[in-house]
XYZ file of C-alpha atoms in Angstrom:
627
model
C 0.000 0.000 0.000
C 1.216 3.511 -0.975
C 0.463 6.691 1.189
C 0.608 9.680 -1.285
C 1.719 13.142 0.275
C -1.213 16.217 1.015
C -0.178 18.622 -1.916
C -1.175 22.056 -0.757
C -1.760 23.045 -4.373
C -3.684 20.199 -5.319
C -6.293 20.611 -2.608
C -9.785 21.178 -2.323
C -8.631 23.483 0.225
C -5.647 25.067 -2.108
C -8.288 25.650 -4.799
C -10.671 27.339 -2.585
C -8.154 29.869 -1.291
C -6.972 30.667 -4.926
C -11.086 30.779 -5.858
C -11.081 33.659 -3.088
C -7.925 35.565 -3.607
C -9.366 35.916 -7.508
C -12.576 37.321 -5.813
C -10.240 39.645 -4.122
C -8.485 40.978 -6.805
C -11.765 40.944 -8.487
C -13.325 43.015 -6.176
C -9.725 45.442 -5.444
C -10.326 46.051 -9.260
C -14.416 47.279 -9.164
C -13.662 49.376 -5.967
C -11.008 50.897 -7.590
C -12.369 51.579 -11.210
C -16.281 51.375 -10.183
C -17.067 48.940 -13.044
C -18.060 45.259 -12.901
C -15.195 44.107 -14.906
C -13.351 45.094 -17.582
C -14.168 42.980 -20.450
C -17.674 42.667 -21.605
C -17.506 38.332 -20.461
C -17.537 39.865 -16.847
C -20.049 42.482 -17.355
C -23.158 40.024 -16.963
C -26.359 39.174 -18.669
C -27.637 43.127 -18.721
C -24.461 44.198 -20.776
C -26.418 43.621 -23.779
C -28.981 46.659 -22.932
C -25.380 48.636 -21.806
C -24.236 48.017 -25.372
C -27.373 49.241 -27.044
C -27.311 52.126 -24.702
C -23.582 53.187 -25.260
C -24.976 53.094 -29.171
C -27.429 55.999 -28.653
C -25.673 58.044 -26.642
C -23.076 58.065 -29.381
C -26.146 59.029 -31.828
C -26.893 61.486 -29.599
C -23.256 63.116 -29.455
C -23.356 62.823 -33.319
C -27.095 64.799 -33.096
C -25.600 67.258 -30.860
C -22.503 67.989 -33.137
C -24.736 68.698 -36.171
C -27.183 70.804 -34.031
C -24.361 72.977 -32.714
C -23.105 73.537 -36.337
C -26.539 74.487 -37.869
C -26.916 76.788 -35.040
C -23.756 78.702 -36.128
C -25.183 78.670 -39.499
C -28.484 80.362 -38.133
C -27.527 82.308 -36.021
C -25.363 84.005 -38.530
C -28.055 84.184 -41.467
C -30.364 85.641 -38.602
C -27.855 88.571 -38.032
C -27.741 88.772 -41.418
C -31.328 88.907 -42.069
C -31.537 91.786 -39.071
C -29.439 93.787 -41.078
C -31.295 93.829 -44.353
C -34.379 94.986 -42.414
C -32.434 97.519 -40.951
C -30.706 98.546 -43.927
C -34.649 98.297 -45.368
C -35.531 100.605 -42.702
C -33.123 103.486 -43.407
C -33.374 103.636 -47.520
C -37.140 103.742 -46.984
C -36.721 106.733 -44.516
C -35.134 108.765 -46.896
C -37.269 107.570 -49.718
C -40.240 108.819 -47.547
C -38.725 111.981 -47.475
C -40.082 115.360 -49.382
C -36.675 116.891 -50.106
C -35.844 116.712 -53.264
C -32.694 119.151 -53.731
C -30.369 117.058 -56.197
C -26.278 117.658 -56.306
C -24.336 118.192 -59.068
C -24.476 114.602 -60.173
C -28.083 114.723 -59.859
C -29.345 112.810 -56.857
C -30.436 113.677 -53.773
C -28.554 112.859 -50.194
C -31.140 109.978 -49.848
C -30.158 108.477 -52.846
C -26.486 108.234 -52.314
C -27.188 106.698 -49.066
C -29.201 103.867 -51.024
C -26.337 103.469 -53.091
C -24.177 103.362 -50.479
C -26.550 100.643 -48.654
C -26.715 98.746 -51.761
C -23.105 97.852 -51.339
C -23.706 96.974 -47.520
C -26.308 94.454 -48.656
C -24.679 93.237 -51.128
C -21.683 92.224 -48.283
C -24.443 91.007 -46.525
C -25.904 88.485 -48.709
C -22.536 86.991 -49.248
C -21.725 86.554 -45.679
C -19.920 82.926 -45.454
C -19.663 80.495 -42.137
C -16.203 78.567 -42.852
C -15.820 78.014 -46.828
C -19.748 77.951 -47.076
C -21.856 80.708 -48.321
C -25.389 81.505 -46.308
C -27.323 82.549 -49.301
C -26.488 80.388 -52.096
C -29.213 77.721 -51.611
C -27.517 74.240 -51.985
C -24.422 75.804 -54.169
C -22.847 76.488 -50.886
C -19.125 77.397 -52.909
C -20.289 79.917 -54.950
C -20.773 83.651 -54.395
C -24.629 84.329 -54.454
C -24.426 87.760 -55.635
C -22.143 89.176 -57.834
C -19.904 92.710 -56.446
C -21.971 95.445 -56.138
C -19.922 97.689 -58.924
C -20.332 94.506 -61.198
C -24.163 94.419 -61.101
C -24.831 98.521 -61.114
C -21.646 99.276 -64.149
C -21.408 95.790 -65.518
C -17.758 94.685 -66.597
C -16.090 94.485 -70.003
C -18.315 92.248 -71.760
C -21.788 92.486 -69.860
C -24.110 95.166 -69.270
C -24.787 96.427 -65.570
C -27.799 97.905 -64.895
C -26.990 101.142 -64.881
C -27.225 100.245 -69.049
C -30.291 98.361 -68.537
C -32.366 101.482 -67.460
C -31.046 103.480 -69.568
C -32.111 102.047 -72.415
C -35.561 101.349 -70.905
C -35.613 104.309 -70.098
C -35.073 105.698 -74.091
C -37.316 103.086 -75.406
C -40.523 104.124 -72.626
C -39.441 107.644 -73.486
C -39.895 107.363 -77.502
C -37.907 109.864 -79.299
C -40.437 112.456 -79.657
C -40.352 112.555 -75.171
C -44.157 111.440 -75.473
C -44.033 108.104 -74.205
C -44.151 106.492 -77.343
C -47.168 108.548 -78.086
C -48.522 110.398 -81.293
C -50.751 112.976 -81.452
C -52.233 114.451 -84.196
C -54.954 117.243 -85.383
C -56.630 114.776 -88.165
C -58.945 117.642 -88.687
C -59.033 121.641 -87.052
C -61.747 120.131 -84.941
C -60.272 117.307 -83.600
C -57.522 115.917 -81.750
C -56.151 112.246 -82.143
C -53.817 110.497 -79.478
C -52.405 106.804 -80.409
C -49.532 104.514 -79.323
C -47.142 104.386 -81.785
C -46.699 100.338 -81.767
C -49.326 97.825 -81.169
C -48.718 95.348 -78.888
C -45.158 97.401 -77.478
C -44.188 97.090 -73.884
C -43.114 100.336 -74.368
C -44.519 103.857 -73.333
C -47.487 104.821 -72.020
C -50.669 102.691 -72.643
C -54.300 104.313 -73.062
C -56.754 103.056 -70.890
C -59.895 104.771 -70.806
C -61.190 108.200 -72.096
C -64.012 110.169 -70.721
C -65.397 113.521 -71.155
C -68.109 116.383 -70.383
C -66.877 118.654 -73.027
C -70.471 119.951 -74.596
C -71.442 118.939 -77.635
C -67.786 116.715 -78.435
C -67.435 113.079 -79.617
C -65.341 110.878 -77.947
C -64.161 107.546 -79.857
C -61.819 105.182 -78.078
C -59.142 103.745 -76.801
C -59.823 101.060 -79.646
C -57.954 100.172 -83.020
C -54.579 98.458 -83.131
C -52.219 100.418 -82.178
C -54.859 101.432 -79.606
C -56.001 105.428 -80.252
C -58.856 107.618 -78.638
C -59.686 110.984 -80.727
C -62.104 113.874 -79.284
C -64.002 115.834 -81.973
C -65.391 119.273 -80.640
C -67.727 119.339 -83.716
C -67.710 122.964 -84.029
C -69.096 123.712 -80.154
C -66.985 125.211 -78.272
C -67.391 123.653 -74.347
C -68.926 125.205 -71.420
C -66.708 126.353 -68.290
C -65.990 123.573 -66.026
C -66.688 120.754 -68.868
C -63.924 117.917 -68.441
C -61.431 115.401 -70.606
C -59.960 112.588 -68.695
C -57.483 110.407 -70.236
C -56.164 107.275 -68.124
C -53.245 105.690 -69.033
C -51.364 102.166 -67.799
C -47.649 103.091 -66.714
C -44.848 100.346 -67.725
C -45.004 99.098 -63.550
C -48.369 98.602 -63.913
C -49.590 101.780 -62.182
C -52.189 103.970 -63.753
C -52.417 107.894 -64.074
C -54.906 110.394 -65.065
C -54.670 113.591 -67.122
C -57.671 115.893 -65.907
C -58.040 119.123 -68.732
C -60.803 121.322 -67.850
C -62.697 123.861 -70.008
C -61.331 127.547 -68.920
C -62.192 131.119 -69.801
C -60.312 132.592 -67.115
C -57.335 134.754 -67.838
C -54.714 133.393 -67.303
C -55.640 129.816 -68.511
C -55.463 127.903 -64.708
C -53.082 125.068 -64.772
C -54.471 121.665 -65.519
C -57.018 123.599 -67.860
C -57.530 124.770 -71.672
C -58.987 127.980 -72.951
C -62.180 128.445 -74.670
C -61.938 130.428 -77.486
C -63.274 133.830 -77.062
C -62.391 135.130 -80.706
C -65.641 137.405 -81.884
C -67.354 135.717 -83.622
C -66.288 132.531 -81.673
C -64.061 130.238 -83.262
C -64.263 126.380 -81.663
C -61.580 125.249 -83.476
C -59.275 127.222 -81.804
C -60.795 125.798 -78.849
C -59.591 122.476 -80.289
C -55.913 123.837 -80.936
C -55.773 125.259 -77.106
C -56.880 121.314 -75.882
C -54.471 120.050 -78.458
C -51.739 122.438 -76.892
C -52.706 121.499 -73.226
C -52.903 118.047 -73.668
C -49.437 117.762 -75.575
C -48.056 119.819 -72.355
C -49.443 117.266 -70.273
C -48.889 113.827 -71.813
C -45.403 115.646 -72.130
C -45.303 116.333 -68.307
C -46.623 113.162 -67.569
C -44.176 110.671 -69.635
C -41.081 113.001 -68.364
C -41.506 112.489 -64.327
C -44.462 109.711 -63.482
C -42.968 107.174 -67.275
C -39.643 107.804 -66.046
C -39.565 106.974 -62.625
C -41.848 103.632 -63.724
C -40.172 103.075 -66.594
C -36.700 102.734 -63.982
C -38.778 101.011 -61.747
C -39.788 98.060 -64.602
C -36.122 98.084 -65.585
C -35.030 97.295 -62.113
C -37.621 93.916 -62.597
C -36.127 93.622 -66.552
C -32.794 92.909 -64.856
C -33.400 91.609 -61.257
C -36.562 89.628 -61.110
C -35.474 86.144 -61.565
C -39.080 84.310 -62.024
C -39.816 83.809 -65.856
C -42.178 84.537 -68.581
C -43.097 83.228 -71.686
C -44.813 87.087 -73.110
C -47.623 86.876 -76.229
C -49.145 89.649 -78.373
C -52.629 88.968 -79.345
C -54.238 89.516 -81.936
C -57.455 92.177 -81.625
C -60.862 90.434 -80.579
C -63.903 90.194 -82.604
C -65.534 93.338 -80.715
C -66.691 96.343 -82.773
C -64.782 98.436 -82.508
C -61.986 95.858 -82.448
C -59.963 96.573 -79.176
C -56.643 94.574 -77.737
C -57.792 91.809 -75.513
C -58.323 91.904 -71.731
C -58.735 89.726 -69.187
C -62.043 90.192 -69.743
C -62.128 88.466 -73.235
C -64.270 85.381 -73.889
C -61.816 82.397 -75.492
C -64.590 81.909 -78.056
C -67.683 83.687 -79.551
C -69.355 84.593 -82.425
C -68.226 87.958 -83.842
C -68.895 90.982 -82.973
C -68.228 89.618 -79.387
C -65.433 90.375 -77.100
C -63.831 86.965 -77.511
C -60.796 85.976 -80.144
C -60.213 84.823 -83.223
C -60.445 81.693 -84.051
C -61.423 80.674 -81.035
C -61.630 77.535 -78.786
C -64.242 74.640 -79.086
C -65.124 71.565 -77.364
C -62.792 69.001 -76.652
C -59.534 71.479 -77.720
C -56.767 70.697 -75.170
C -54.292 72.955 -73.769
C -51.113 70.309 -71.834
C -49.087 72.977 -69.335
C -46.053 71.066 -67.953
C -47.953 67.856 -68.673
C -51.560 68.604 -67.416
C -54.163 68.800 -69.795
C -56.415 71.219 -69.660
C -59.603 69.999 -71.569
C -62.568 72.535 -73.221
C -66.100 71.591 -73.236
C -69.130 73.627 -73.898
C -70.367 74.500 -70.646
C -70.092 73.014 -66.630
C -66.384 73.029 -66.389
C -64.834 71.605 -63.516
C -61.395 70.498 -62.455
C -58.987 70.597 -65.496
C -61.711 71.659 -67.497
C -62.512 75.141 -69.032
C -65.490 76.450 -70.980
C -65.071 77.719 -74.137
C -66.442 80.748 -73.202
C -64.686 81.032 -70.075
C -62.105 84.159 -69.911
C -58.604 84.765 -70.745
C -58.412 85.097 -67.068
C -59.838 82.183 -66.370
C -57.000 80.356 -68.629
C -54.187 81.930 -66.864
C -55.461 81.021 -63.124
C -55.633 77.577 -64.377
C -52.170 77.826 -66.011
C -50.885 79.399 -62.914
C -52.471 76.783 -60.582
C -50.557 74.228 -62.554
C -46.936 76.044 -62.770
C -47.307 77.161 -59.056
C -45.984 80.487 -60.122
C -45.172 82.913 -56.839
C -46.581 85.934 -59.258
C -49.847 85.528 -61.391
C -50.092 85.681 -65.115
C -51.039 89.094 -66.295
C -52.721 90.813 -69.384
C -51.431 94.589 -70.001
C -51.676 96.497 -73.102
C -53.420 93.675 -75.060
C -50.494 91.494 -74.402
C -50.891 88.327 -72.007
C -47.443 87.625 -69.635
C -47.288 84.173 -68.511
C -45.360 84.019 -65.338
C -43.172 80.877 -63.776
C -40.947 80.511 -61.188
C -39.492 77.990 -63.047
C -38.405 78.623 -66.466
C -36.962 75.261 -67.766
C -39.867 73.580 -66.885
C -42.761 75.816 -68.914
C -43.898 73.573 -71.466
C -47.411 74.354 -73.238
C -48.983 73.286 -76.125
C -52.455 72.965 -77.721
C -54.391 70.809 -80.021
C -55.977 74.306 -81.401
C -52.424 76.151 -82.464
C -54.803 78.955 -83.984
C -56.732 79.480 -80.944
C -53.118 79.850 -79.490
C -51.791 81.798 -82.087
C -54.845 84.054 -80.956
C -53.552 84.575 -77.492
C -50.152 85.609 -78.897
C -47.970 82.750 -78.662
C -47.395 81.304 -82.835
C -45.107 79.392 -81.980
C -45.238 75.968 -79.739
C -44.522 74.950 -77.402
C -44.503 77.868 -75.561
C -41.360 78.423 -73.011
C -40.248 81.129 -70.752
C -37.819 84.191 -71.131
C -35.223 84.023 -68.576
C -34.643 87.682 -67.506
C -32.340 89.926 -67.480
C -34.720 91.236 -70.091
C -33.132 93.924 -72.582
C -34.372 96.581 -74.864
C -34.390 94.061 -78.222
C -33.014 96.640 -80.815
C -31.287 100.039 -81.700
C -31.612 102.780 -81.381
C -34.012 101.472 -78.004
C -36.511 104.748 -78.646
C -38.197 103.289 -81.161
C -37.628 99.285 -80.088
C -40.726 97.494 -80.023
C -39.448 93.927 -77.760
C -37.695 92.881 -75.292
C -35.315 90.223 -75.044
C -33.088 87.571 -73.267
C -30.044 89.317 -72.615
C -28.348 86.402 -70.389
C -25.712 86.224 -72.915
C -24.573 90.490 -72.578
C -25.601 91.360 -68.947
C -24.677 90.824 -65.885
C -26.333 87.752 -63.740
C -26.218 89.514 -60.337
C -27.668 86.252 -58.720
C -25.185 83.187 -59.144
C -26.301 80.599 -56.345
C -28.641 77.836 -56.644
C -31.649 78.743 -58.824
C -33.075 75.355 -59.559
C -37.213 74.574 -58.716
C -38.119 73.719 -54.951
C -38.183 76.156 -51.605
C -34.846 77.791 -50.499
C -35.203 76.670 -46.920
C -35.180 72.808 -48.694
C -31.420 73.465 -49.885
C -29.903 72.830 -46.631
C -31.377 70.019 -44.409
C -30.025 68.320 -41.225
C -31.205 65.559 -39.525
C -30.896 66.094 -35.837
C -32.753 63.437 -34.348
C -33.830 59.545 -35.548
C -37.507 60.706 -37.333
C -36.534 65.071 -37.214
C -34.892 66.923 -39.777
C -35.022 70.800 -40.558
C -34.179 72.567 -43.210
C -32.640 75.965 -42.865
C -31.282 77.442 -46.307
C -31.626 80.737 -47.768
C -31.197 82.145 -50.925
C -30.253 85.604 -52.112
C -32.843 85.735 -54.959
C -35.475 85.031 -52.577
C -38.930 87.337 -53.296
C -38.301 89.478 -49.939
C -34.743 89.618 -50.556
C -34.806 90.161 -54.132
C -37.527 93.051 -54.673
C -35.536 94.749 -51.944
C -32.384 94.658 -53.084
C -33.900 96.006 -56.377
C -35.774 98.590 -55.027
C -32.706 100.269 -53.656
C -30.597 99.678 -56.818
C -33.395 101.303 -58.533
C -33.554 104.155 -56.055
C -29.696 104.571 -55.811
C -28.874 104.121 -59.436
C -31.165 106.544 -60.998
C -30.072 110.134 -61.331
C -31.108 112.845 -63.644
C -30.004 116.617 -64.783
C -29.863 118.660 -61.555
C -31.779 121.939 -63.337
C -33.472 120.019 -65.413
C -37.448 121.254 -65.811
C -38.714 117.762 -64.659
C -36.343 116.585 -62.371
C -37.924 116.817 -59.284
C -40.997 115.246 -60.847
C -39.147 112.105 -61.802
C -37.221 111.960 -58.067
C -40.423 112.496 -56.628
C -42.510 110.101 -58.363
C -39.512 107.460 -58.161
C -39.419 107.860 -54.440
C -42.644 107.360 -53.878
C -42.731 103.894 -55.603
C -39.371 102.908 -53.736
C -41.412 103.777 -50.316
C -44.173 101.581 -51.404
C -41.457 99.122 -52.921
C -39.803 98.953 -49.377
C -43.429 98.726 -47.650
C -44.764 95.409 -46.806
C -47.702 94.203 -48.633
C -50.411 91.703 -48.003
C -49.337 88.290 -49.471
C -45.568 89.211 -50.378
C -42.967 87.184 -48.836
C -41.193 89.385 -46.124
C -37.590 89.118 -44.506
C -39.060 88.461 -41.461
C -40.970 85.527 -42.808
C -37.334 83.939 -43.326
C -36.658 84.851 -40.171
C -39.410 82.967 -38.623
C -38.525 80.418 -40.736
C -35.225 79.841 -39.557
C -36.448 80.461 -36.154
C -38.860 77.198 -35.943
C -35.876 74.942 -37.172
C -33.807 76.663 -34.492
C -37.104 75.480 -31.836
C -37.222 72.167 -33.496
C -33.578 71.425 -32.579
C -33.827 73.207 -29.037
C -36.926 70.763 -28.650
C -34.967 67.560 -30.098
C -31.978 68.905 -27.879
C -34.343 68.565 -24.911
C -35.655 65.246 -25.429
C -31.852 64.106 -26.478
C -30.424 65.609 -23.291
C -33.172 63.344 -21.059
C -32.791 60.066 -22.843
C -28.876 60.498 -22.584
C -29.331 60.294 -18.613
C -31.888 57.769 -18.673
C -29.877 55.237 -21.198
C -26.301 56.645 -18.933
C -28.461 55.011 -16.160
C -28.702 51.933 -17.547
C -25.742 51.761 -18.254
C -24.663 52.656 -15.153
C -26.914 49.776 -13.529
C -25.785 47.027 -15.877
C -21.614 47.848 -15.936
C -21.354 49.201 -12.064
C -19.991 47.996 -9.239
C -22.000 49.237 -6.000
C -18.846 50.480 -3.857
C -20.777 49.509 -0.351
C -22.142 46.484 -2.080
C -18.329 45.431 -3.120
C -16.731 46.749 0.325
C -19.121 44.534 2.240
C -18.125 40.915 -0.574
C -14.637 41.984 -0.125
C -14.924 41.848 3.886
C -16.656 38.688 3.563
C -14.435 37.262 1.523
C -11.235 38.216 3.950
C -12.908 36.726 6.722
C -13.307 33.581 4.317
C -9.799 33.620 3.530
C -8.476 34.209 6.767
C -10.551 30.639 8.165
C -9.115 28.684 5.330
C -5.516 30.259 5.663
C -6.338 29.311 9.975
C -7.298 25.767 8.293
C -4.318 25.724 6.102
C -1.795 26.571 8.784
C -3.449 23.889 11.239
C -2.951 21.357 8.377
C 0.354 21.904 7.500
C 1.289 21.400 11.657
C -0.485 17.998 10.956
C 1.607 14.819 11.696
C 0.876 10.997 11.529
C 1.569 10.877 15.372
C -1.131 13.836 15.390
C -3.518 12.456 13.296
C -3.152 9.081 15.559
């Protein structure tokens, strides 16, 4: 029989005091670093929710990251936004302003300081955060707006717009000063007024005629080119008796020439004198209305044209939404008249419809919607075919989504589009079309800037697409879609906002135009209608610069901007309580209770001091012991 040896580190006993020293060390290690272990096989069965956790709050950092950065972004295209309504603030001030004293170059103090403000916004709009610009939509490394001397004296090659109104300005003007008027004494009785172009954008457009001049025939506006004449027939007119003429200004505004019947000496102003010749001669009557009402169309197309005419050149050159423009021909009406909005899109002659006309089941397709005609109880795409020309262009518009409605001025219909490479129309009926102006299909948009389309521009009769010789002033993103879409950031799992800007904006745009306008213009300091055409210009930059019902403002960026900016304070929020709730999860599954691991560890020294009191009493152990 063999008696083997009691090997200490073979034991029960050995392996229980090396289990418990582990435990120690264990433990030594959680007190000291607070964690459970420090590989993930020692963390336990909850380490899988720790894991997940962990993977959140590193979303979360990531969310946090991108809403800091788009808050740099905002918080600089809200400064700049402050400053254009300032800078809105103080060119409309002195716009509002009755003085009217021009320097030698012929402006007035208010308009150098809109010149000077030009440049400031200019700066503005191409304020950058790092290498990105604000107000360049999703082209973030280009320049949204060209320098300011670029876009007011243009450069080498390209016209500025400085060039632009000036030749509006000769073509509205006509080179008899008339407004592309002609008047005329057909016969010693009678007095003629007509445009000198029909369908021109040019000049100033007759509206309406009316009179109480005793005994006098009145004919007009009618005829292409549109004319009204006033025959006196022989009578002269009572004191007090009246001629109104109404005319439609290139901006759109109107203006009325009042003439009244005088025999007070000297002739009042605004007022023509009756002949009081013995005997009585009426047709000098007729020469003193001719000679009143050449003064005042004069007057009127030298300070009210000009100022409108600089006005429409400023939206020739700056406006950036698109138009496809058509020159009707006359409707059936007798006498035949350009068409209105008014006109029927079919009828038998001598209505006020055109020629041809539409009929049942024609087809207009805008950008791929058909519009369909029918005789009567459109709805939807439909349209009667003696619906309006009005009625045509809401429909067009509600299918192009235009920001500004199609118009019809001077017998010529503008179709309008925010979106010029996407205008497409045809029609099954191309006379019908050819009707409304537009001969050739399909019909597409003019890209502005818009230029006077021949020389010498007084007696130019079109405009045209003058991308290719002028200045583009706006050179960021211009494609279809809202501004605010061309930056995006998602800052939570189901939250994005979007927080671009862009420098052709509406707001931004008809204000930066308006003060071009305003600090471009200038005129002869002693000339005789100089203060006329400062005056009437500054009145439509105050109205320009005022806020109207249904025009995008700056501040509606603003507020914009301002909700993203809440939508990320709100996601912060939320972020900010889920980090502490997952952290103590975390915390719950990876950490080592200090009390919890103090009180094991004591346990655990009392255990290993019995089995070391053990071990010592069994290494004393002998066979004459043990017997």
């Amino acid at each position: 029989m063999s008696i083997s040896s009691i090997n200490y580190s073979s034991s029960v006993l050995g392996a229980q005091i090396r289990n418990i020293n582990q435990q120690l060390t264990d433990l030594s290690t959680q007190l000291a670093t607070g964690k459970l272990s420090q590989n993930y096989s020692g963390m336990g069965t909850n380490e899988g929710f720790a894991i997940a956790g962990r993977a959140q709050i590193s979303n979360i950092a990531a969310y946090t990251d991108t809403i800091t950065n788009v808050n740099v972004s905002i918080n600089l295209a809200n400064t700049a936004l402050q400053s254009l309504t300032k800078i809105r603030s103080t060119v409309q001030t002195g716009s509002a302003n009755t003085a009217q004293d021009l320097n030698v170059n012929g402006q007035t103090i208010a308009q150098n300081t809109a010149a000077a403000q030009f440049g400031s916004m200019v700066g503005v709009l191409n304020t950058q955060t790092g290498n990105r610009y604000l107000f360049s939509g999703t082209a973030v490394n280009t320049q949204p707006v060209a320098d300011a001397g670029d876009i007011i004296n243009g450069t080498t090659t390209q016209a500025g717009f400085k060039t632009v109104m000036a030749e509006r300005q000769a073509a509205d003007l006509g080179a008899n000063g008339m407004g592309r008027l002609v008047q005329t004494q057909p016969t010693p009785s009678s007095i003629q007024v007509s445009e000198d172009v029909a369908g021109s954008p040019f000049g100033l457009k007759l509206k309406a005629v009316s009179s109480t001049l005793t005994g006098a025939t009145v004919t007009g506006p009618s005829g292409s080119p549109v004319s009204f004449s006033v025959d006196l027939n022989g009578i002269n007119p009572n004191n007090g008796d009246k001629l109104s003429v109404q005319f439609t200004l290139p901006d759109g505004t109107t203006e009325q020439i009042d003439l009244t019947a005088s025999s007070a000496t000297p002739t009042p102003l605004g007022s023509f004198a009756i002949d009081a010749s013995v005997p009585v001669n009426p047709n000098n009557t007729a020469a003193n209305l001719n000679t009143a009402l050449n003064t005042a169309i004069t007057k009127l197309a030298n300070t009210s044209l000009v100022a409108a005419s600089a006005v429409t050149a400023g939206d020739n050159f700056f406006n950036t939404a698109s138009s496809a423009i058509g020159t009707p021909v006359n409707n059936q009406a007798a006498p035949a008249a350009p068409v209105t909005g008014t006109t029927a899109l079919s009828g038998a002659s001598p209505s006020d419809s055109i020629s041809p006309g539409f009929v049942a089941g024609d087809t207009i397709t805008v950008n791929g919607t058909t519009l369909t005609f029918v005789a009567s109880g459109a709805t939807g795409n439909q349209l009667n075919v003696t619906d309006s020309i009005q009625t045509l262009l809401t429909k067009i518009d509600a299918i192009t989504g235009t920001s500004k409605p199609s118009t019809v001025h001077g017998g010529s219909i503008t179709i309008k589009t925010d979106d010029a490479a996407s205008l497409n129309i045809n029609s099954s009926n191309t006379g019908a079309l050819a009707s409304l102006g537009f001969a050739s299909t399909p019909v597409t948009a003019t890209q502005p800037p818009l230029r006077v389309g021949s020389s010498p521009a007084s007696s130019a009769t079109t405009l045209v697409n003058g991308s290719a010789n002028t200045v583009k002033w706006y050179q960021g993103n211009d494609g279809p879609g809202s501004a605010r879409s061309t930056a995006m950031a998602r800052v939570d799992d189901d939250v994005t906002v979007q927080y671009g800007a862009q420098a052709n904006e509406d707001a931004i745009r008809r204000q930066l135009q308006a003060i071009a306008v305003f600090g471009t213009f200038s005129t002869s300091p002693t000339g005789q209608y100089s203060g006329g055409q400062v005056a009437a210009l500054s009145l439509r930059v105050t109205q320009a610069l005022t806020q109207q019902p249904g025009q995008q403002r700056i501040e509606d960026i603003q507020t914009d901007i301002a909700m993203a900016q809440n939508t990320m304070k709100d996601a912060s929020t939320r972020q900010t309580q889920a980090k502490a709730q997952l952290q103590t999860i975390i915390d719950q599954a990876e950490s080592a209770s200090p009390d919890q691991v103090a009180s094991e560890i004591l346990a655990l020294q009392n255990a290993l001091q019995a089995s070391y009191q053990v071990t010592s009493n069994l290494a004393q152990l002998s066979l004459v012991k043990f017997l």
